[in-house]
Coordinates of C-alpha atoms in Angstrom, one line a residue:
Chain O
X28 CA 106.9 230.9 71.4
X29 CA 106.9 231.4 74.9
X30 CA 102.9 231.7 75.0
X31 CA 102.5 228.3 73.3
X32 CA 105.0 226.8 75.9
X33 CA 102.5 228.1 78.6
X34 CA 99.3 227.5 76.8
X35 CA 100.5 223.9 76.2
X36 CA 101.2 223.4 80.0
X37 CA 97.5 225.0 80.9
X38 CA 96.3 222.6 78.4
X39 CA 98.2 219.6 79.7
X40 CA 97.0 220.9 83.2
X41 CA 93.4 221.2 82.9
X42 CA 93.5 217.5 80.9
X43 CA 95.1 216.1 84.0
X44 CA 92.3 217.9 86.1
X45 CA 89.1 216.7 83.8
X46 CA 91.1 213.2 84.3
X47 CA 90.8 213.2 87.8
X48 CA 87.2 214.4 88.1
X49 CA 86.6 211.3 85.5
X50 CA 88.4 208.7 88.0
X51 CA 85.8 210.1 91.0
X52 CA 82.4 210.0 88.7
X53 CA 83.3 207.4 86.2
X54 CA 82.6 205.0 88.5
X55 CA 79.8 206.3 90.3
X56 CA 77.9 206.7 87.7
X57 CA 78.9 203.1 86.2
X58 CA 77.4 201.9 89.4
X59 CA 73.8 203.9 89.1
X60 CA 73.8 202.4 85.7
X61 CA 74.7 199.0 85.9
X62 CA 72.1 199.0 88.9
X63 CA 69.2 200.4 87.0
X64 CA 70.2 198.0 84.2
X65 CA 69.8 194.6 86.3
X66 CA 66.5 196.2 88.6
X67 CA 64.8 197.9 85.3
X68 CA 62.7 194.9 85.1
X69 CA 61.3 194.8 88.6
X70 CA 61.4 198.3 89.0
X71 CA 57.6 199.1 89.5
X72 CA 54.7 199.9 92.6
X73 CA 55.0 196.4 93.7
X74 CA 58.6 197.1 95.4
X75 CA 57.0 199.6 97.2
X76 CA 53.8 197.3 98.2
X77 CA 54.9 194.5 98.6
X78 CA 57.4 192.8 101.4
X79 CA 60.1 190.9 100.8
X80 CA 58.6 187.6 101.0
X81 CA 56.5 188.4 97.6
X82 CA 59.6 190.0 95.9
X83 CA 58.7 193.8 97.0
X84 CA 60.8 195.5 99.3
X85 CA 58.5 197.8 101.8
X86 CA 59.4 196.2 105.1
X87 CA 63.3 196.7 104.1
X88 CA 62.4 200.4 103.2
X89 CA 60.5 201.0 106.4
X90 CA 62.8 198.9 108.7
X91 CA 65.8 201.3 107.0
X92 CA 64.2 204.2 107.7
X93 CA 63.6 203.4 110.9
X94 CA 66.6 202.2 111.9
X95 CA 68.3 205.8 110.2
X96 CA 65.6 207.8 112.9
X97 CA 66.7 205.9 115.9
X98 CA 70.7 206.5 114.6
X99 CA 69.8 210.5 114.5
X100 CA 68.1 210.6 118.0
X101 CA 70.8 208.7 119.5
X102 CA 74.3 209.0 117.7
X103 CA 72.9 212.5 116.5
X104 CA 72.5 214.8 120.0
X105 CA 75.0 212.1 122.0
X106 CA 77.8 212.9 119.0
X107 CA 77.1 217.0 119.2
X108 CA 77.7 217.3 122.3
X109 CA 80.6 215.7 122.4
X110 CA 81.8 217.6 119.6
X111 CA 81.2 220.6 121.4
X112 CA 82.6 219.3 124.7
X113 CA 85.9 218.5 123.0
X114 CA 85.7 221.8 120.6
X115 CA 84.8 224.2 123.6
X116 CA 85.2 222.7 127.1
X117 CA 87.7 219.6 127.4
X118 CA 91.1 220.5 129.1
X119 CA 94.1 219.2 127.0
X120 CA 94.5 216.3 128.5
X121 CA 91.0 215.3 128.7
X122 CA 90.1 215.9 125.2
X123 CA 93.3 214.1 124.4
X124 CA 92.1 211.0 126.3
X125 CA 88.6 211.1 124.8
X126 CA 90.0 211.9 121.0
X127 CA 92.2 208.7 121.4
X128 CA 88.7 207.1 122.7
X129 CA 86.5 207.8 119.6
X130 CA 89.7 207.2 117.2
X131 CA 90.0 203.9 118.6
X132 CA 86.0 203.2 118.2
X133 CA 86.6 204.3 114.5
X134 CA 89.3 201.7 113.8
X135 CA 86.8 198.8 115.5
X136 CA 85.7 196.9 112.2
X137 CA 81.8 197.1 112.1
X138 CA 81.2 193.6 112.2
X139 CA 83.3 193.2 115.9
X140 CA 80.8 196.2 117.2
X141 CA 78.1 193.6 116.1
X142 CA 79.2 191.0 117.4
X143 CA 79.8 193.1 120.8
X144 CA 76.3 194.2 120.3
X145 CA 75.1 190.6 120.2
X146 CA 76.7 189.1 122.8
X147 CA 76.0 191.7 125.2
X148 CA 72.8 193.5 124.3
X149 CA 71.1 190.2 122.7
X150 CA 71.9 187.6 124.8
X151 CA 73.4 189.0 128.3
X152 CA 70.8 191.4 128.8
X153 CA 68.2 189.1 126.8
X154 CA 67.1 191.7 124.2
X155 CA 66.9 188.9 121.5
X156 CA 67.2 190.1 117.9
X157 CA 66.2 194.0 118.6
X158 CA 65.7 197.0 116.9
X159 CA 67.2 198.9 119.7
X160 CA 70.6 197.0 119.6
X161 CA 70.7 197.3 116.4
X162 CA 70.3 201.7 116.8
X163 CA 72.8 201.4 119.7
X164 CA 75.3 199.0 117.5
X165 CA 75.2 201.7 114.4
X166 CA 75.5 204.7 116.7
X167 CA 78.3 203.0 117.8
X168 CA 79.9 203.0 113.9
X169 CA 78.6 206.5 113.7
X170 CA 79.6 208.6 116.3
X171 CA 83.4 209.0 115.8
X172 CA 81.9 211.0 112.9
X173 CA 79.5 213.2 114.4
X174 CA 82.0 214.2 117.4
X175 CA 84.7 214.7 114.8
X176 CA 82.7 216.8 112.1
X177 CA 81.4 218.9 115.0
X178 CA 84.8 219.5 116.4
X179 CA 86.2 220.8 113.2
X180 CA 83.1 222.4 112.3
X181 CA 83.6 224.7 115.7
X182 CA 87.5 224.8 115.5
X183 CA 86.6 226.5 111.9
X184 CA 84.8 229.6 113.4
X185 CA 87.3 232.1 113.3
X186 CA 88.9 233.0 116.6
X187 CA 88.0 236.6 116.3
X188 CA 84.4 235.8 116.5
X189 CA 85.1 233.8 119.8
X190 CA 87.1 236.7 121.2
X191 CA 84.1 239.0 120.5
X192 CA 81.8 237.0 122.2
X193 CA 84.3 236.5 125.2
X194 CA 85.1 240.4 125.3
X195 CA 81.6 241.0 126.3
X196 CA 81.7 238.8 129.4
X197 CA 79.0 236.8 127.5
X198 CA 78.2 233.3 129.4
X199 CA 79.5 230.3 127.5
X200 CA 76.4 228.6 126.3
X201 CA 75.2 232.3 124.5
X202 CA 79.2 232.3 123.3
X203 CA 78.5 228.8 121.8
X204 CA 74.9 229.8 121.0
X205 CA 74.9 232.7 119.1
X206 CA 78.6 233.0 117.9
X207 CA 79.6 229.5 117.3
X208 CA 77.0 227.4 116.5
X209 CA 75.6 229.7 113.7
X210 CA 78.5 229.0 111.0
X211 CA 79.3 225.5 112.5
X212 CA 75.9 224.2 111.6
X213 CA 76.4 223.1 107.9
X214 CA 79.9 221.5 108.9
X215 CA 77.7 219.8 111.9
X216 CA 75.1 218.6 109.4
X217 CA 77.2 217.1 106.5
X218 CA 78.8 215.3 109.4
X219 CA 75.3 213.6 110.1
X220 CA 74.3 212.8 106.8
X221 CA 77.5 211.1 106.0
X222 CA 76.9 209.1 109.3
X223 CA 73.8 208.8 108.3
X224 CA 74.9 207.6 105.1
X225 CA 77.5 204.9 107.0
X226 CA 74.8 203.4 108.8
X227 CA 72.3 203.2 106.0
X228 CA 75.0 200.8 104.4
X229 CA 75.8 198.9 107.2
X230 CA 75.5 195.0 107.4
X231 CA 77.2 192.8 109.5
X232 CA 76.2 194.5 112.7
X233 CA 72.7 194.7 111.5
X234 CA 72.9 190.9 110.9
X235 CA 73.9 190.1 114.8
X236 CA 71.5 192.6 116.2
X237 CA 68.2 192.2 115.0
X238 CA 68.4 189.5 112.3
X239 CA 65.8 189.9 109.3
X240 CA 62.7 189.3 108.9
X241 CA 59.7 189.2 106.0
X242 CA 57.4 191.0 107.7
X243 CA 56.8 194.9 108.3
X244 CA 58.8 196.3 111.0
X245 CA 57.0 197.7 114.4
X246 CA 58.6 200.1 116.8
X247 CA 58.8 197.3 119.4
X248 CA 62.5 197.8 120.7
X249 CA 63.3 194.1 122.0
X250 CA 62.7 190.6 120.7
X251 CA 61.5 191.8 117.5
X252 CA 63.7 191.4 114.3
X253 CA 63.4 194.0 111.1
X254 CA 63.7 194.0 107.8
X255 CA 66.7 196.3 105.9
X256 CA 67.5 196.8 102.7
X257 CA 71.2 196.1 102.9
X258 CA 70.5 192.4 103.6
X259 CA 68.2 192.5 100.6
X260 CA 70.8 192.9 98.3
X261 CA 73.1 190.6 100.4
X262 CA 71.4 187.8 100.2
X263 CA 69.1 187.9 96.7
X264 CA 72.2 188.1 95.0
X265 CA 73.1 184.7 96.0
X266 CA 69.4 183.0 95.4
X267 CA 69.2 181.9 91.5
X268 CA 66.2 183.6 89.8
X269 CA 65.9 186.3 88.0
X270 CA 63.4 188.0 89.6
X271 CA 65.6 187.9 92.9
X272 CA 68.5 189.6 91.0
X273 CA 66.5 192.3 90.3
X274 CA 64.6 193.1 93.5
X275 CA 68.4 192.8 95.0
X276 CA 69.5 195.6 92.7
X277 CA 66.4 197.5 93.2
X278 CA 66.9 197.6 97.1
X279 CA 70.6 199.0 96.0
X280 CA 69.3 201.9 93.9
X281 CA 66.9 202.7 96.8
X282 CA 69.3 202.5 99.0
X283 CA 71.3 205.1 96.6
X284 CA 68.3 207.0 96.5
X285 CA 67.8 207.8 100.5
X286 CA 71.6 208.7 100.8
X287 CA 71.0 211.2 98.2
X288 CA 68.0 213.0 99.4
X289 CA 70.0 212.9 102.7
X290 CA 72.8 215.1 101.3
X291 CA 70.2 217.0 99.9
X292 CA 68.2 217.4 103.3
X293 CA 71.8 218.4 104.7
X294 CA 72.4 220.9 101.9
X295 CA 69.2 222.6 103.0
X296 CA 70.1 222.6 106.3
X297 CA 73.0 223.6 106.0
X298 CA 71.7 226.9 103.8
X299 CA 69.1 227.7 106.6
X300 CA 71.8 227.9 109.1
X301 CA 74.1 230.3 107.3
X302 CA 71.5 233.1 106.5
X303 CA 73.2 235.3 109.5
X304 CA 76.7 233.9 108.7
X305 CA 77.3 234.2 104.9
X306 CA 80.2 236.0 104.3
X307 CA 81.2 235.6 107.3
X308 CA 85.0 237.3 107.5
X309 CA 87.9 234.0 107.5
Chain M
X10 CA 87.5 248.2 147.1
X11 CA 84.7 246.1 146.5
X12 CA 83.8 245.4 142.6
X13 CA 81.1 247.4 141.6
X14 CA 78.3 245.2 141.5
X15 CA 76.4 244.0 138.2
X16 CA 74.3 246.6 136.4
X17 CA 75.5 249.7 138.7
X18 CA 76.2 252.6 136.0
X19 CA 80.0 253.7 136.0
X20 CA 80.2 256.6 137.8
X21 CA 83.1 258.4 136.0
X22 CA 82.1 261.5 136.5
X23 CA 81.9 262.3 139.8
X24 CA 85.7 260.1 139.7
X25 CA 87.9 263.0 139.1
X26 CA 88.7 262.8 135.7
X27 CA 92.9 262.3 135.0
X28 CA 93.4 260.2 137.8
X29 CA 94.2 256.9 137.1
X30 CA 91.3 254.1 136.2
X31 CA 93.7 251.6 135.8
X32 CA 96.9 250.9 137.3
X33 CA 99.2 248.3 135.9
X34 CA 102.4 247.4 138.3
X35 CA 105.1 245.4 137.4
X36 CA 103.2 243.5 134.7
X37 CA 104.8 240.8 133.5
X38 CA 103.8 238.3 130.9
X39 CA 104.9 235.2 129.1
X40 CA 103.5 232.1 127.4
X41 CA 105.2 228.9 127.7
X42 CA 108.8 230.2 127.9
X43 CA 108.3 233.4 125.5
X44 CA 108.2 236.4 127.3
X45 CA 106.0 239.0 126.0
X46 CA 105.7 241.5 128.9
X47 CA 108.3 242.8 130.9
X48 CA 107.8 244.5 134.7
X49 CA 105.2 247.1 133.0
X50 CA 104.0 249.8 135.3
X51 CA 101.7 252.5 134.2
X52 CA 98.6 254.9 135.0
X53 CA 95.4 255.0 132.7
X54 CA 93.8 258.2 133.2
X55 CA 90.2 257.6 134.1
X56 CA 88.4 259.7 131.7
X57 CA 91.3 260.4 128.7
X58 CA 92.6 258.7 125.5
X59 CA 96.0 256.7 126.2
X60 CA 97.3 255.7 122.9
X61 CA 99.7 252.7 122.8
X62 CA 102.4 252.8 120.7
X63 CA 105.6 251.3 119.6
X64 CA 106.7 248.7 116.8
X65 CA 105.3 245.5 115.7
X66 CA 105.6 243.0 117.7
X67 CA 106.2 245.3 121.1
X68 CA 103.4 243.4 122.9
X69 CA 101.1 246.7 122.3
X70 CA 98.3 243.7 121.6
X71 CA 98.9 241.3 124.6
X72 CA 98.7 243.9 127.1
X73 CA 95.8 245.4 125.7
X74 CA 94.5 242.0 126.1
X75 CA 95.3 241.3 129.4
X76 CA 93.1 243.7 130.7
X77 CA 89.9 242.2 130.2
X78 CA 92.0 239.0 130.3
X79 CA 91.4 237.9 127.2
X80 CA 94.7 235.7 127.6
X81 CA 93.1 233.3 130.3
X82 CA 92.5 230.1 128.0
X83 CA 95.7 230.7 126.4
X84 CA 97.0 227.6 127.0
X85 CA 101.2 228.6 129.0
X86 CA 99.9 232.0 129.9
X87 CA 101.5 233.1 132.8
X88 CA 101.0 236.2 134.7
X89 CA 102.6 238.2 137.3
X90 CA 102.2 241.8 138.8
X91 CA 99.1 243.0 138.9
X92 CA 97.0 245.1 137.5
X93 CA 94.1 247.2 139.4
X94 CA 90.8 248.7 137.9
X95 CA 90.1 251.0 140.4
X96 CA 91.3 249.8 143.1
X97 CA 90.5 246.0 142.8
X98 CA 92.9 243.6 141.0
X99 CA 91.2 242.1 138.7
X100 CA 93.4 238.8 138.9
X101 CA 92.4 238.7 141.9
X102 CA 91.2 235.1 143.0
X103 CA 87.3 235.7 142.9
X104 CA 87.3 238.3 140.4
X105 CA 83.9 238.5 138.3
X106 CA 85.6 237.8 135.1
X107 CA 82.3 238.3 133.1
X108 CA 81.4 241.7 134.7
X109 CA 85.2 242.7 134.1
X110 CA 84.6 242.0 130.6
X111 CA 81.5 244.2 130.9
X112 CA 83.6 247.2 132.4
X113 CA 86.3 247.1 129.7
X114 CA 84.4 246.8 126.3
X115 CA 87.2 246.1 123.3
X116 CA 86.9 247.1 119.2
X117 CA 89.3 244.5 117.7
X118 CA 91.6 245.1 114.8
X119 CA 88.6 243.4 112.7
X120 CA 85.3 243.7 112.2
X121 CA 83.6 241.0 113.9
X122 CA 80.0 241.4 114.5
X123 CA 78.1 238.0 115.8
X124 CA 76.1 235.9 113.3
X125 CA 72.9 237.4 114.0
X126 CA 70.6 239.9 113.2
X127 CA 71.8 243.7 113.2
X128 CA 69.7 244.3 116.0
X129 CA 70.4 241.2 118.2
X130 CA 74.2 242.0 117.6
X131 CA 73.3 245.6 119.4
X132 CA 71.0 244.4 122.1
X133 CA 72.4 240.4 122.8
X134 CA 75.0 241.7 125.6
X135 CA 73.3 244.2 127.4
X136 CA 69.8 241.9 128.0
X137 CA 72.1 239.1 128.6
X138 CA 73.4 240.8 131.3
X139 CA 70.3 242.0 132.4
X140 CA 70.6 245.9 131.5
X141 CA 67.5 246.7 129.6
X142 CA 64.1 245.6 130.2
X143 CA 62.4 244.3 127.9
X144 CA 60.2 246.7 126.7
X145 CA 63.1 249.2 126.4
X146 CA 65.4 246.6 123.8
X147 CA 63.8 248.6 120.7
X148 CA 64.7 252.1 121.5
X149 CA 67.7 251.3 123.3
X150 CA 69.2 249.4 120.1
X151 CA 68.0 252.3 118.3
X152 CA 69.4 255.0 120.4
X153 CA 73.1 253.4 120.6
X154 CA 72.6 253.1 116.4
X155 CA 72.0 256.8 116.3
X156 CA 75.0 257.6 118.6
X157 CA 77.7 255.7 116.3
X158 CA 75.9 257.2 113.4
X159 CA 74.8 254.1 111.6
X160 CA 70.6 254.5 112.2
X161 CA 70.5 255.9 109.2
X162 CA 72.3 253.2 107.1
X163 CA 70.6 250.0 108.8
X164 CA 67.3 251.3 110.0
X165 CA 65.2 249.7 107.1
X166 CA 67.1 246.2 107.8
X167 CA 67.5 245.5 111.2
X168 CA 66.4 241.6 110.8
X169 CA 68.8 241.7 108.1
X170 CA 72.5 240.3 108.5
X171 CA 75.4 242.3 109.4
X172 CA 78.0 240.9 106.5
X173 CA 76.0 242.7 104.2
X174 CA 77.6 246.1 105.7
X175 CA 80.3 247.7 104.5
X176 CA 83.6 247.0 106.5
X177 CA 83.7 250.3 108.1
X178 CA 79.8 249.7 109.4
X179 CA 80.2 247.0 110.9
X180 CA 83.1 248.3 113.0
X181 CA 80.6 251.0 113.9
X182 CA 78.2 248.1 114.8
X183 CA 81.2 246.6 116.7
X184 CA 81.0 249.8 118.7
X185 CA 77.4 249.9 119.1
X186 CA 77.3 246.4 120.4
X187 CA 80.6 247.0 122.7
X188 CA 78.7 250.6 124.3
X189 CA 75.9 248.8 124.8
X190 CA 77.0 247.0 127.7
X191 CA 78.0 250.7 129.6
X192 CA 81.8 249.6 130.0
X193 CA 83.7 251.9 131.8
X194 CA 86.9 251.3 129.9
X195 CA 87.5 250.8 125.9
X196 CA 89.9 249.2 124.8
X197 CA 90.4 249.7 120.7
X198 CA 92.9 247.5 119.3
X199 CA 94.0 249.5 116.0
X200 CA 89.9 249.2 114.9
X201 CA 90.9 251.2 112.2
X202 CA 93.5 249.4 110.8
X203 CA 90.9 247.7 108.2
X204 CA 88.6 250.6 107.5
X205 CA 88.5 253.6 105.4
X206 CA 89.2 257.4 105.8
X207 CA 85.7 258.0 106.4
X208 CA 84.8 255.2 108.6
X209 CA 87.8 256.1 110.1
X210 CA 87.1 259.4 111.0
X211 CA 83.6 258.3 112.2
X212 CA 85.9 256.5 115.2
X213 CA 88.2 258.8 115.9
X214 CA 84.9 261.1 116.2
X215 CA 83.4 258.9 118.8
X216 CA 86.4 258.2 120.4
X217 CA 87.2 261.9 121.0
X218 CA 83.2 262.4 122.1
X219 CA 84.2 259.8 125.0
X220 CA 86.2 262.1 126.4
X221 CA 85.7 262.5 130.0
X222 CA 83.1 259.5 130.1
X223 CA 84.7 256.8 129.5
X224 CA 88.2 256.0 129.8
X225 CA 90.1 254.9 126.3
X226 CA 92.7 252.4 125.9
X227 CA 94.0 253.1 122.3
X228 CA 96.6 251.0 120.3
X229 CA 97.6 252.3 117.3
X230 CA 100.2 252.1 114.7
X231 CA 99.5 255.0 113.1
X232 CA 101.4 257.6 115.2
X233 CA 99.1 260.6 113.4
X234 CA 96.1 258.7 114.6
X235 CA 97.9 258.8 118.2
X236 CA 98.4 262.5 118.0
X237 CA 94.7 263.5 116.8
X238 CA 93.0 261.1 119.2
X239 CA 94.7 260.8 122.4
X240 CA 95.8 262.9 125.6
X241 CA 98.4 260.4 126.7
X242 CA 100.8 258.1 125.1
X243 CA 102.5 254.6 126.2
X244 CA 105.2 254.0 124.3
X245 CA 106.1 250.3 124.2
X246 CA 109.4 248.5 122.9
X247 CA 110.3 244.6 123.4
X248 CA 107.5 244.0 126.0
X249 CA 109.0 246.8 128.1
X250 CA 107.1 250.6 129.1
X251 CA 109.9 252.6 127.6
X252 CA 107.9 256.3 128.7
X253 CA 104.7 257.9 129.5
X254 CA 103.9 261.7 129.0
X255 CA 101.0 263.6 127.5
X256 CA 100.6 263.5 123.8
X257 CA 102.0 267.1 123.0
X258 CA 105.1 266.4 125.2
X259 CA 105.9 262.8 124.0
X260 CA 105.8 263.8 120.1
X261 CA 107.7 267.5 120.9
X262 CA 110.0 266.4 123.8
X263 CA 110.0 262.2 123.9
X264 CA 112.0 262.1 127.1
X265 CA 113.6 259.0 126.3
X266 CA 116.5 258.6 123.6
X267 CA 114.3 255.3 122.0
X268 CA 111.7 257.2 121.9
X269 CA 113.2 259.5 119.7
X270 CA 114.4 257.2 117.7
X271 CA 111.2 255.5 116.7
X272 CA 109.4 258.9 116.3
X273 CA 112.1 259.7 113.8
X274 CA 112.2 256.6 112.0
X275 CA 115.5 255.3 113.2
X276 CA 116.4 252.1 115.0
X277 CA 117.4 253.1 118.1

């Protein structure tokens, strides 16, 4: 009697559980699918041949790729270090100050950052549409991120490993080096591939910074616009063929694609990094 | 008296042997408003095994601590008194707080090697402070491996990670990365309290073969553990130094009435 009663609750329990994982992959996998459904059609070598002005989407690809490199050099070591500053080195009160800083910089809406971007970086200091506003404008968006991940990810290192570096009168940066770091570095690198991942998806800004353009992007940093794929899917969802539909879904699913061989880049990473730290006590 | 400068071998033994390495006076210690540690005054014998003892929560730990100062970024720590390795307070405005930490190596209550190799863990302090040559790293890593009797366990795998070790090897690691550094002092903050009898043993073993060396700090729980391993005993209670005396005399004749209380079980 008794052990129905509790078999019945583990029942109802685990129901409620495979419910919940439904609600989180239902609908990502309802979005994969309706995308491939609307891009099957155009989905062929001409995307990756072809630039936007024919229908393909190569200059969007490229100029997205590009735009995710300059994000990791700049928001990347600038958002580490300041991860580590606040984790390892900032008094109370001046962590506290710059924690309120990059909380605040997290609650600007993307499009404002933009539109900060443009009016100083394009037109005050006469960068024109530019690939390296637009960098500068998503690092912006991203760092709050990177600083926090790496925070936690070095507050997670368990103290005892930071008095056993200490007790050896070790300097800080081998303290940081060769105790810290080590089992921080997976924390630190799903932190950049989900900024990573931000930025990737990012319009607005991208749309103040350095326009769009049909042609292939170059690494010219000033009065040069690029090609993205976000706008792709922006704006050929609102012209009327067919063929437009598609390619707009197409730059979607690609766009799916890259953020998942990102979290796949930052798994491996992440695995690297642990060799000397796996089971490491908690 | 001038610190010792940086890399100069401790020179116990010509230091006679039984007088004290480290004098604490009046120590006091609090964080925030708590108060942990209250007017302490003792003598370590340079040399010997103090064990220090008393119940849970005595501050046994925090004093321990406070001799490599291992409290400084505590954030409301808050020190008074002093405390003097020989001769030179090491609060002392000035102090070389890394080379103090050299002098007084520590075994924590965990295992807690580095995330590195085996042989890095072994070798990283003493080449960071500039003890070994280079070409000597190999058989110096080796040699301290064969003294806490874990060559034989780890020589095949050096490159390899410590987590693989058993609990009770990588304490003797611990200790092979802590001697490697040629501290004067040791403090052991219960390292046994996670192993097992053997690994435990392999301690106690070292700790007794320090004898006249290196001077031993020693907090234990485990008042059997004080009696085998130590020559003298603090005896702690509520952050106060309740008595001092030699092993034999403090568990035969503890010359104070809390004292007997605790060594018979009672609440005094």
């Amino acid at each position: 009697m008794r052990s129905t009663l509790r078999r019945g609750r583990d029942l109802v329990f685990w129901g409620l559980c495979l419910l919940a994982l439904a609600i989180v992959i239902v609908p990502s996998l309802a979005i994969i699918a309706s995308l491939l459904q609307q891009s099957a059609p155009a989905l062929n070598a001409h995307l990756l041949t072809a630039t936007t002005a024919s229908n393909g989407l190569q200059n969007a690809i490229l100029g997205s790729g590009l735009l995710m490199v300059g994000i990791l050099v700049v928001a990347g070591p600038v958002g580490i270090a300041g991860g580590i500053y606040l984790a390892e080195f900032a008094s109370p009160t001046r962590g506290g100050i710059l924690r309120l800083g990059y909380e605040t910089l997290a609650g600007v809406p993307s499009i404002v950052i933009g539109f900060v971007g443009y009016i100083v970086l394009d037109q005050e200091f006469h960068w024109g549409f530019s690939l390296l506003a637009a960098i500068l404008a998503l690092s912006a968006i991203v760092l709050p991120y990177v600083v926090k991940t790496t925070e936690v990810a070095l507050m997670q290192v368990p103290a005892t490993l930071r008095d056993a570096a200490i007790a050896l009168g070790l300097p800080r940066v081998t303290i940081l080096r060769r105790a810290l770091l080590p089992p921080a570095i997976p924390g630190i690198a799903s932190g950049l591939v989900v900024a990573l991942a931000i930025a990737v998806g990012e319009t607005a800004p991208l749309l103040y910074t350095v326009g769009f353009t049909d042609q292939n992007p170059t690494l010219t940093l000033f009065q040069h616009p690029i090609g993205y794929l976000t706008y792709v899917v922006y704006l050929n969802a609102t012209l009327p063929t067919q063929l437009e539909h598609e390619v707009a879904g197409a730059a979607g699913l690609v766009i799916l694609a890259m953020i998942l061989v990102l979290i796949g880049v930052g798994r491996l990473v992440g695995r690297r990094a642990v060799r000397y730290a796996a089971q490491l006590p908690t | 008296m001038l610190m010792e400068s940086r890399g100069t071998p401790p020179d116990v033994a010509s230091a006679a042997v039984g007088e004290g390495a480290v004098a604490i006076q009046d120590l006091s210690v609090r964080f925030g408003s708590t108060q942990v540690l209250k007017g302490i005054s003792a003598q370590i014998a340079r040399g010997k095994v103090t064990a220090l003892i008393g119940p849970t929560g005595c501050g046994k730990t925090t004093l321990l601590r406070a001799l490599n100062r291992l409290h400084d970024q505590r954030p409301g720590f808050h020190l008074d008194g002093s405390i003097l390795l020989e001769g030179s307070n090491i609060y002392a405005r000035g102090t070389d707080v890394r080379d103090l930490r050299r002098r007084m190596g520590m075994l924590f209550q965990r295992p807690n090697p580095f995330p590195q190799s085996i042989a890095e863990n072994v070798s990283l302090g003493a080449r960071i402070h500039g003890l070994w040559a280079r070409g000597e790293v190999k058989a110096r890593t080796e040699g301290l491996l064969r003294d806490v009797g874990l060559w034989e366990a780890v020589r095949d795998r050096l490159g390899g990670t410590p987590f693989m070790l058993s609990g009770g090897q990588q304490q003797l690691l611990c200790m092979a990365r802590a001697l490697a550094v040629e501290p004067e002092v040791l403090l052991l903050d219960e390292p046994t309290s996670s192993l097992d009898p053997h690994s435990t043993g392999r301690i106690e073993e070292l700790v007794a073969s320090f004898r006249g060396s290196k001077t031993v700090v020693f907090v234990t729980h485990n008042l059997q553990q004080a009696a085998r391993c130590a020559d003298e005993v603090l005896f702690m209670m509520a952050g106060e130094a309740i008595e001092q005396s030699p092993v034999r005399a403090f568990f035969d004749h503890p010359g104070d009435e809390r004292s007997r209380a605790y060594l018979e079980g009672r609440t005094a």
